[in-house]
CSV table of C-alpha atoms and ligand atoms in Angstrom, one decimal:
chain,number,residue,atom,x,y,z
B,21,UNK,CA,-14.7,6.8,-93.7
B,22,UNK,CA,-18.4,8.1,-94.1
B,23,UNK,CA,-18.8,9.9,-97.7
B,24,UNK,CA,-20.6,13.7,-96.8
B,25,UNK,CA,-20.1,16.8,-94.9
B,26,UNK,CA,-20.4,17.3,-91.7
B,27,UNK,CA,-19.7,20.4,-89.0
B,28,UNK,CA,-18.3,19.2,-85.4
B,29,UNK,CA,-18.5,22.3,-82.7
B,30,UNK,CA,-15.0,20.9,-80.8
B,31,UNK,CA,-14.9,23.6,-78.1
B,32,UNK,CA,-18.5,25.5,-77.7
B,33,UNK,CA,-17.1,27.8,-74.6
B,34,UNK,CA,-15.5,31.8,-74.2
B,35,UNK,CA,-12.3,32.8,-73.6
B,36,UNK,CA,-12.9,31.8,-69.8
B,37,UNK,CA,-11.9,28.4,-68.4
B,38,UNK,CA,-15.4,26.4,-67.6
B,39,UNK,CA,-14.7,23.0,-67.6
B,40,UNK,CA,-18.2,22.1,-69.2
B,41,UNK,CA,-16.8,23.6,-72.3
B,42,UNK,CA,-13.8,23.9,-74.6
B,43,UNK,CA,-13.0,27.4,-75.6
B,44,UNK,CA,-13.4,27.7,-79.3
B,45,UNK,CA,-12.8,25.6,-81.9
B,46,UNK,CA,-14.8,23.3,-84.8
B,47,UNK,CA,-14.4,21.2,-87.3
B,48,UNK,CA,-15.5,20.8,-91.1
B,49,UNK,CA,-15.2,17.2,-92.0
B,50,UNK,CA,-15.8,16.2,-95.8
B,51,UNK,CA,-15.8,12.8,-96.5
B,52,UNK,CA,-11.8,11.7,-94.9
B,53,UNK,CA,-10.5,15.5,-94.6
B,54,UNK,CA,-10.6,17.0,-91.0
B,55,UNK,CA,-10.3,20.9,-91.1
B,56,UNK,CA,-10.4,22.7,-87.9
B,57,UNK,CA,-11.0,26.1,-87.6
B,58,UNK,CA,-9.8,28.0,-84.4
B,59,UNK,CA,-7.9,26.5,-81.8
B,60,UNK,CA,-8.7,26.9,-78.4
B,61,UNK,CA,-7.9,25.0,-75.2
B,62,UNK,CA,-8.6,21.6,-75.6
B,63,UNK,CA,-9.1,21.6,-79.4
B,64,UNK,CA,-6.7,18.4,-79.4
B,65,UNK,CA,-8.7,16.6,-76.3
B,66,UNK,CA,-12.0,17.4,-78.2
B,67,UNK,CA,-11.2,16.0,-81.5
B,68,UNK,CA,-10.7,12.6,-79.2
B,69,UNK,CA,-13.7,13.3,-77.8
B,70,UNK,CA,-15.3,13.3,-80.9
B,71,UNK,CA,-13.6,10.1,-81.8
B,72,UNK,CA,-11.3,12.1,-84.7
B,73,UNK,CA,-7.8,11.7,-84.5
B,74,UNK,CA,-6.1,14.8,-84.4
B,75,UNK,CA,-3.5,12.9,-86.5
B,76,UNK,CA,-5.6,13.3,-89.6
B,77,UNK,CA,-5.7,17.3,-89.1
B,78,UNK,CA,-4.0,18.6,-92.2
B,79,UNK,CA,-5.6,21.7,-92.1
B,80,UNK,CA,-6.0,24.4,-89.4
B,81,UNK,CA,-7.4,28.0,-90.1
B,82,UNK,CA,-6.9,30.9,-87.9
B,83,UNK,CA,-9.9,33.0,-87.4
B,84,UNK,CA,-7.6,35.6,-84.9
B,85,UNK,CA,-5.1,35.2,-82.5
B,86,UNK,CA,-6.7,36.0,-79.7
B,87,UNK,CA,-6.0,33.1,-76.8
B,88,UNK,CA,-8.8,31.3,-77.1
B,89,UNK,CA,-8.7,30.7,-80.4
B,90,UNK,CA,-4.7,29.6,-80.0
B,91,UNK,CA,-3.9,28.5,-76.9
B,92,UNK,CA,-3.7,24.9,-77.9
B,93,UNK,CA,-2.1,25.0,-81.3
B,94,UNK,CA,1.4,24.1,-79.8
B,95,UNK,CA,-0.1,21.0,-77.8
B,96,UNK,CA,-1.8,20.0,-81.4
B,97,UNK,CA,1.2,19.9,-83.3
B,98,UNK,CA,3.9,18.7,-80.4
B,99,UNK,CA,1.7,15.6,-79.8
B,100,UNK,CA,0.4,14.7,-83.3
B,101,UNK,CA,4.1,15.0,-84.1
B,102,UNK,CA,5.2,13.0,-81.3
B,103,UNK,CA,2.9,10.2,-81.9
B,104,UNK,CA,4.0,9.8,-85.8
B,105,UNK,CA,2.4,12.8,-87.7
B,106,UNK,CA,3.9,12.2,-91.2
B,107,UNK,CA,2.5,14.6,-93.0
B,108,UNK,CA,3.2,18.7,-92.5
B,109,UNK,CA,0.4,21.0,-90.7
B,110,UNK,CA,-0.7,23.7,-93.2
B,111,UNK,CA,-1.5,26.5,-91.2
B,112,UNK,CA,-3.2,29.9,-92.4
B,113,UNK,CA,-4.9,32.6,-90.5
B,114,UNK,CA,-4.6,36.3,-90.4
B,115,UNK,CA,-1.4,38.7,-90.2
B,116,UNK,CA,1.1,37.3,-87.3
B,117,UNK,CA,-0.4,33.7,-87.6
B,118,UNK,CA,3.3,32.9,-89.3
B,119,UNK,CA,5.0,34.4,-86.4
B,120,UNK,CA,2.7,32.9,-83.7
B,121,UNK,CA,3.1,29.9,-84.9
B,122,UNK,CA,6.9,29.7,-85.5
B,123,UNK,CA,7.6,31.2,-82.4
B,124,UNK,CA,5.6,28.6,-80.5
B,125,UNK,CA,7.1,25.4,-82.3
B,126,UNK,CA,10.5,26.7,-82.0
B,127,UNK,CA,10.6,29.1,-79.5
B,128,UNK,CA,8.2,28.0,-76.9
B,129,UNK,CA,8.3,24.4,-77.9
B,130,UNK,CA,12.0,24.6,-78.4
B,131,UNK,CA,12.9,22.2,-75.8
B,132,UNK,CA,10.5,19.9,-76.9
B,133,UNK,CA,11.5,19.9,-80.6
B,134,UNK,CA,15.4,19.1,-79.7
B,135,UNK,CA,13.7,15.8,-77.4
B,136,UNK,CA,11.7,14.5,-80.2
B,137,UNK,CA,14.4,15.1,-82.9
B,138,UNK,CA,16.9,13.0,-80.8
B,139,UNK,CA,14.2,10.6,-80.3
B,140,UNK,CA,13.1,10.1,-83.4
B,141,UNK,CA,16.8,9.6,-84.9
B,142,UNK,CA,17.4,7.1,-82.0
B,143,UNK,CA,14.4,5.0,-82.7
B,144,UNK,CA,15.7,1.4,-84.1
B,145,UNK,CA,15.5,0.7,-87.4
B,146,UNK,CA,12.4,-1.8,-87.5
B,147,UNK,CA,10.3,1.0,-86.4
B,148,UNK,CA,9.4,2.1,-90.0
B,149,UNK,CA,6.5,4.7,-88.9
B,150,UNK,CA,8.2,7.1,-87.9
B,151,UNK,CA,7.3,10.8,-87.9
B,152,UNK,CA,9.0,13.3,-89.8
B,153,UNK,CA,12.3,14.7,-88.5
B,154,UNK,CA,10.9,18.2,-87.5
B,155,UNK,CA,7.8,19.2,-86.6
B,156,UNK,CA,6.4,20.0,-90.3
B,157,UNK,CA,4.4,23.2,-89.9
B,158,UNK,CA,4.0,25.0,-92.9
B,159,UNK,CA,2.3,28.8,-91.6
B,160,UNK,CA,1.2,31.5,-94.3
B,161,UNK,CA,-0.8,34.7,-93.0
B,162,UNK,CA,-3.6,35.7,-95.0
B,163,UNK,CA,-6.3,38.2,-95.5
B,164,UNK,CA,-10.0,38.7,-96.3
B,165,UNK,CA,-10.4,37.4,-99.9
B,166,UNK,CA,-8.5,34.4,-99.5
B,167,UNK,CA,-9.2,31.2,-101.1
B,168,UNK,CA,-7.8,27.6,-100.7
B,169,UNK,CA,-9.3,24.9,-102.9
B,170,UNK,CA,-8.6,21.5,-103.7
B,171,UNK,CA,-10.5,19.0,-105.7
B,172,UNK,CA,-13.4,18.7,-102.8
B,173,UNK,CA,-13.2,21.3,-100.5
B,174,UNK,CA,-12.8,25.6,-100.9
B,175,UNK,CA,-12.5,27.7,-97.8
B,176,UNK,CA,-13.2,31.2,-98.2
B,177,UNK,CA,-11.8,34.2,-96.0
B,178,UNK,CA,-14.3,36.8,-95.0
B,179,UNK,CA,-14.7,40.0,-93.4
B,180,UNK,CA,-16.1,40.1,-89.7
B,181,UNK,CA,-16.1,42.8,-87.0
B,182,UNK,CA,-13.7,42.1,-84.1
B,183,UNK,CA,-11.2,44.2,-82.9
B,184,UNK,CA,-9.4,45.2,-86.0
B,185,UNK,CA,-9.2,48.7,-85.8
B,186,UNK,CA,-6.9,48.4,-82.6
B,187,UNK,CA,-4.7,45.8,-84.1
B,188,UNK,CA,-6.1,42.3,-84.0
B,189,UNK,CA,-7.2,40.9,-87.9
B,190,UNK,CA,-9.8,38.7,-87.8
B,191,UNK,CA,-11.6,36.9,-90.6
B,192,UNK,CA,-14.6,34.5,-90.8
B,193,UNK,CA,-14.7,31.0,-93.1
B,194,UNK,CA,-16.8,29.7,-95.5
B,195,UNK,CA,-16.2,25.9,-96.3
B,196,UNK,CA,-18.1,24.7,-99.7
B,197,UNK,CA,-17.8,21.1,-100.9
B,198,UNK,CA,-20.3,19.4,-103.4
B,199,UNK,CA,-22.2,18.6,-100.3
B,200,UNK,CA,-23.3,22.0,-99.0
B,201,UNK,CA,-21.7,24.9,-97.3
B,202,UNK,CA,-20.6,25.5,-93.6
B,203,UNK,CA,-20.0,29.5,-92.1
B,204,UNK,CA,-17.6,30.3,-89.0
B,205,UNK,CA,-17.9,33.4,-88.2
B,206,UNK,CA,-14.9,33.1,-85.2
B,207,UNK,CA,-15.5,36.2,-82.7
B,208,UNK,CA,-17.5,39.2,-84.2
B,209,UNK,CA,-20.3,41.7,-83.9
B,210,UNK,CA,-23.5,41.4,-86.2
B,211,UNK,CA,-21.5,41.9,-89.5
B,212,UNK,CA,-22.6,42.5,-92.9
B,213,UNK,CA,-19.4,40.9,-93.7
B,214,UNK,CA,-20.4,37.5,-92.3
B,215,UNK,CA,-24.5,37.7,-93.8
B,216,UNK,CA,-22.1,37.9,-97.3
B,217,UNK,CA,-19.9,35.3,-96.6
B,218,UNK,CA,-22.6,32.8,-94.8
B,219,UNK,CA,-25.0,33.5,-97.8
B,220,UNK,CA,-27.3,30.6,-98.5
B,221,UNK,CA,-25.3,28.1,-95.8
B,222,UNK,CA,-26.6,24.8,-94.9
B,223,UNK,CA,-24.9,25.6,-91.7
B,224,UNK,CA,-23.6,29.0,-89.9
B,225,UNK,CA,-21.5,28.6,-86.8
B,226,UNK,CA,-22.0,31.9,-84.9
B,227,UNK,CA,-20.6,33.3,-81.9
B,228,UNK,CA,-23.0,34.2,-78.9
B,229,UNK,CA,-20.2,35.4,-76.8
B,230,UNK,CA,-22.5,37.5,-74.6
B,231,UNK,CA,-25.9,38.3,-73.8
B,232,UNK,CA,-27.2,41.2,-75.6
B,233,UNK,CA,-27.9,43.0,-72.1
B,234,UNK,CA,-24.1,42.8,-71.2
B,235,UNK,CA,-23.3,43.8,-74.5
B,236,UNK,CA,-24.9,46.7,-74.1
B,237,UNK,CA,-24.2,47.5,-70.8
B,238,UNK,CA,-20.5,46.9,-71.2
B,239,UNK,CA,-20.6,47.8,-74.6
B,240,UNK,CA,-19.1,45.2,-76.2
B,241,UNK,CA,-19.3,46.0,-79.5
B,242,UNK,CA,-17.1,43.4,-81.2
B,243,UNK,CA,-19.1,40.3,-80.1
B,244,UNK,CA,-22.7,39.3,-80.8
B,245,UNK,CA,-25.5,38.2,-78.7
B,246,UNK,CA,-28.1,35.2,-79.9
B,247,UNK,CA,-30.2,37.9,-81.4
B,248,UNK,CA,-27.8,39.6,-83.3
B,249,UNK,CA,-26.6,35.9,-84.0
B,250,UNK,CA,-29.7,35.0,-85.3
B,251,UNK,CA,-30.6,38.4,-87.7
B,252,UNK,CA,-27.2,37.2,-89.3
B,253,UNK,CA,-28.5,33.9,-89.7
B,254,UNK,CA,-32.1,35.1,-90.7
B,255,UNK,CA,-30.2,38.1,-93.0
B,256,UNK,CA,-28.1,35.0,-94.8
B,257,UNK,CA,-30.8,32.7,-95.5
B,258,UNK,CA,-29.1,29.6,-93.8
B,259,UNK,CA,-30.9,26.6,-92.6
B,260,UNK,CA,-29.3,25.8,-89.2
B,261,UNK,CA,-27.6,28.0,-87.1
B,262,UNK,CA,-25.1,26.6,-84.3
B,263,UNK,CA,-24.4,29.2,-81.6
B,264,UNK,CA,-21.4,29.1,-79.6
B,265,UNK,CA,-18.7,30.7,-77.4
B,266,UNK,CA,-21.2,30.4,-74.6
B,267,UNK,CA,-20.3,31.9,-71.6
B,268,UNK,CA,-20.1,29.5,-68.0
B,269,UNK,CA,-23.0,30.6,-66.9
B,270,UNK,CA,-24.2,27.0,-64.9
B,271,UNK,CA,-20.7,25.8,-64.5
B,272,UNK,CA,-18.7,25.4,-61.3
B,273,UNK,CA,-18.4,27.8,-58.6
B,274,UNK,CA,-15.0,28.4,-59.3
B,275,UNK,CA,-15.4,29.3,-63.4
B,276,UNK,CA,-18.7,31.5,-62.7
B,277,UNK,CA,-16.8,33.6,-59.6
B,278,UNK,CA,-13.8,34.3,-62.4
B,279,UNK,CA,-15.7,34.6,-65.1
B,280,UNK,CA,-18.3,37.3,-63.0
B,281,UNK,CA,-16.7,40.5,-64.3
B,282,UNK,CA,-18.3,39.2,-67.8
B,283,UNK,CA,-20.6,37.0,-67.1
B,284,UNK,CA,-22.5,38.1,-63.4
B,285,UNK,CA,-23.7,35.8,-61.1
B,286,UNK,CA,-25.0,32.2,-61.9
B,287,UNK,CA,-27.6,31.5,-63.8
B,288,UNK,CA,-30.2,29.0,-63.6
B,289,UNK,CA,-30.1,25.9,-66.5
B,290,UNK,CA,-33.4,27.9,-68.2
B,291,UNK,CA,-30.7,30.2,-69.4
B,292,UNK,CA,-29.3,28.1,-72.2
B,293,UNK,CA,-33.4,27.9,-73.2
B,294,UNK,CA,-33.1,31.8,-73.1
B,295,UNK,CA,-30.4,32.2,-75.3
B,296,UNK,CA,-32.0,29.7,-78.2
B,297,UNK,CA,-35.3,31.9,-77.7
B,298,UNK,CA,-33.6,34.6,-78.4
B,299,UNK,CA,-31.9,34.0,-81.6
B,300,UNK,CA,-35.6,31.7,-82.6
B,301,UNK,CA,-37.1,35.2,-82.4
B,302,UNK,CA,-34.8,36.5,-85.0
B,303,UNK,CA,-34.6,33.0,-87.5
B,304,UNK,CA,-37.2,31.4,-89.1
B,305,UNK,CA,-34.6,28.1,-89.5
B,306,UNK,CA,-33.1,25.6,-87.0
B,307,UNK,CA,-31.3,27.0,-84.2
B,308,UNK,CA,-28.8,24.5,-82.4
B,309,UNK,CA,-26.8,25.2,-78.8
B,310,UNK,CA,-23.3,24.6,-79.2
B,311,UNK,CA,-21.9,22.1,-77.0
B,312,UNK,CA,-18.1,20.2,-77.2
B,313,UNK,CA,-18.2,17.4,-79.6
B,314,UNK,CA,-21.3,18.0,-81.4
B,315,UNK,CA,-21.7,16.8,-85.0
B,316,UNK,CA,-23.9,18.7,-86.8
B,317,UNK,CA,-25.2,16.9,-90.5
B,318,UNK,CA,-24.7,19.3,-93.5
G,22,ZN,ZN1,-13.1,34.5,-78.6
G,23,ZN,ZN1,-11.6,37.4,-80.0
């Protein structure tokens, strides 16, 4: 494996289905260690689409539980496990991220978990590879202020601005190795929080959930628009900024008619232009449109 850092957008899409896009999810890669950060719909299929095997996914941090940052988690660990994950899932992310994802492995998954117990204890006994008898997650909830460090990597837990004052905690990441620093910021308004904790990045990972206009005229105050996106980036003094949890706006019929109550009607393909203008005219650095599978050098 490649010595360095690198940033891999896995799912660059909102919280709608659009089948150009994953919802959200990415990846911090230092030299052999996959961490993924947020896991959205098709998190698992996207690390194969960017040729990683989600087998070597130790890691996984929680940015909040909303859906689209969760839906996938039990589909990660039921197949990794299934397919001879040997070592445990550590799994961190804010207040009920414990709960969430106990309840899915053994509640939801439950049925699942008794079939590949019985059919790991009834593999034959030249089969040395196998996985380990139970699905090996090991959940902790955490807060802002968090650190986990090991001898090449440290994730910091940061404040953001989504949703917690009516009862969803969210935090943002920051991942430093002696190659440089990556920033996630998950789902949240312009924050002060974020320009903190993406201070100095080599690369910030912003949400661009919504247009400003719809922002405003819906008032969605917990998510950011390009231009707030990029007055973060600008505020931080990054070098690259990577927007994402873009909305379908050229996709299929289908995704754009249920996605209209958020999104309108379509959009021509200049929009994507539109939305790197927009945070260009706020950052003097590199600004990069998400897309699924992305690498982005660090
Ligand atoms: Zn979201
Ligand atoms: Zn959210």
């Amino acid at each position: 494996m490649a010595k360095g850092m690198k940033a891999v957008i896995l799912g660059s899409g909102s919280a709608l289905p659009d089948p150009d896009r994953g919802n959200p999810s990415q990846a911090v890669i230092v030299d052999d260690e996959v961490l993924v950060f947020d896991c959205g719909e098709r998190t698992t299929v996207n690390l194969t689409k960017a040729n990683i095997n989600p087998m070597r996914v130790k890691h996984l941090f929680f940015t909040h539980l909303h859906w689209d940052h969760m839906c996938d988690f039990g589909y990660l660990v039921m197949s990794t496990w299934n397919c001879g994950r040997s070592h445990p899932l550590k799994v961190f992310g804010p207040k009920g991220t414990k709960s969430m994802a106990n309840s899915s492995v053994y509640g939801t998954h439950k049925a699942d978990v008794d079939f590949v117990r019985g059919y790991i204890a009834a593999l034959p006994p030249h089969i040395t590879n196998k996985p380990t008898p139970d699905p090996a997650v090991e959940a902790v909830d955490i807060d802002v202020g968090f650190t986990l460090e090991t001898d090449s990597w440290k994730v910091i837990a940061g404040r953001v601005d989504h949703h917690q004052r009516v009862g969803m905690p969210s935090v943002g990441y920051r991942v430093e190795s002696e190659y440089g620093v990556v920033a996630i910021t998950g789902d949240t308004a312009p924050s002060e929080g974020m320009i903190e904790l993406a201070r100095g990045a080599d690369v910030l990972i912003h949400e661009a959930a919504f247009l400003e206009e719809i922002i405003e005229a819906r008032q969605m105050w917990s998510h950011s628009g390009p231009a707030g996106a990029g007055r973060v980036a600008q505020a931080a003094g990054v070098k690259k900024l990577v927007l994402t949890h873009l909305g379908p706006y050229t996709s299929t019929d289908a995704a754009i008619e249920m996605a209209s109550m958020y999104y309108g009607p379509r959009r021509g393909p200049e929009i994507w232009d539109q939305i790197v203008a927009a945070a260009r005219a706020e950052f003097d650095g590199q600004v990069i449109l998400g897309s699924d599978a992305l690498y982005i050098d660090v």
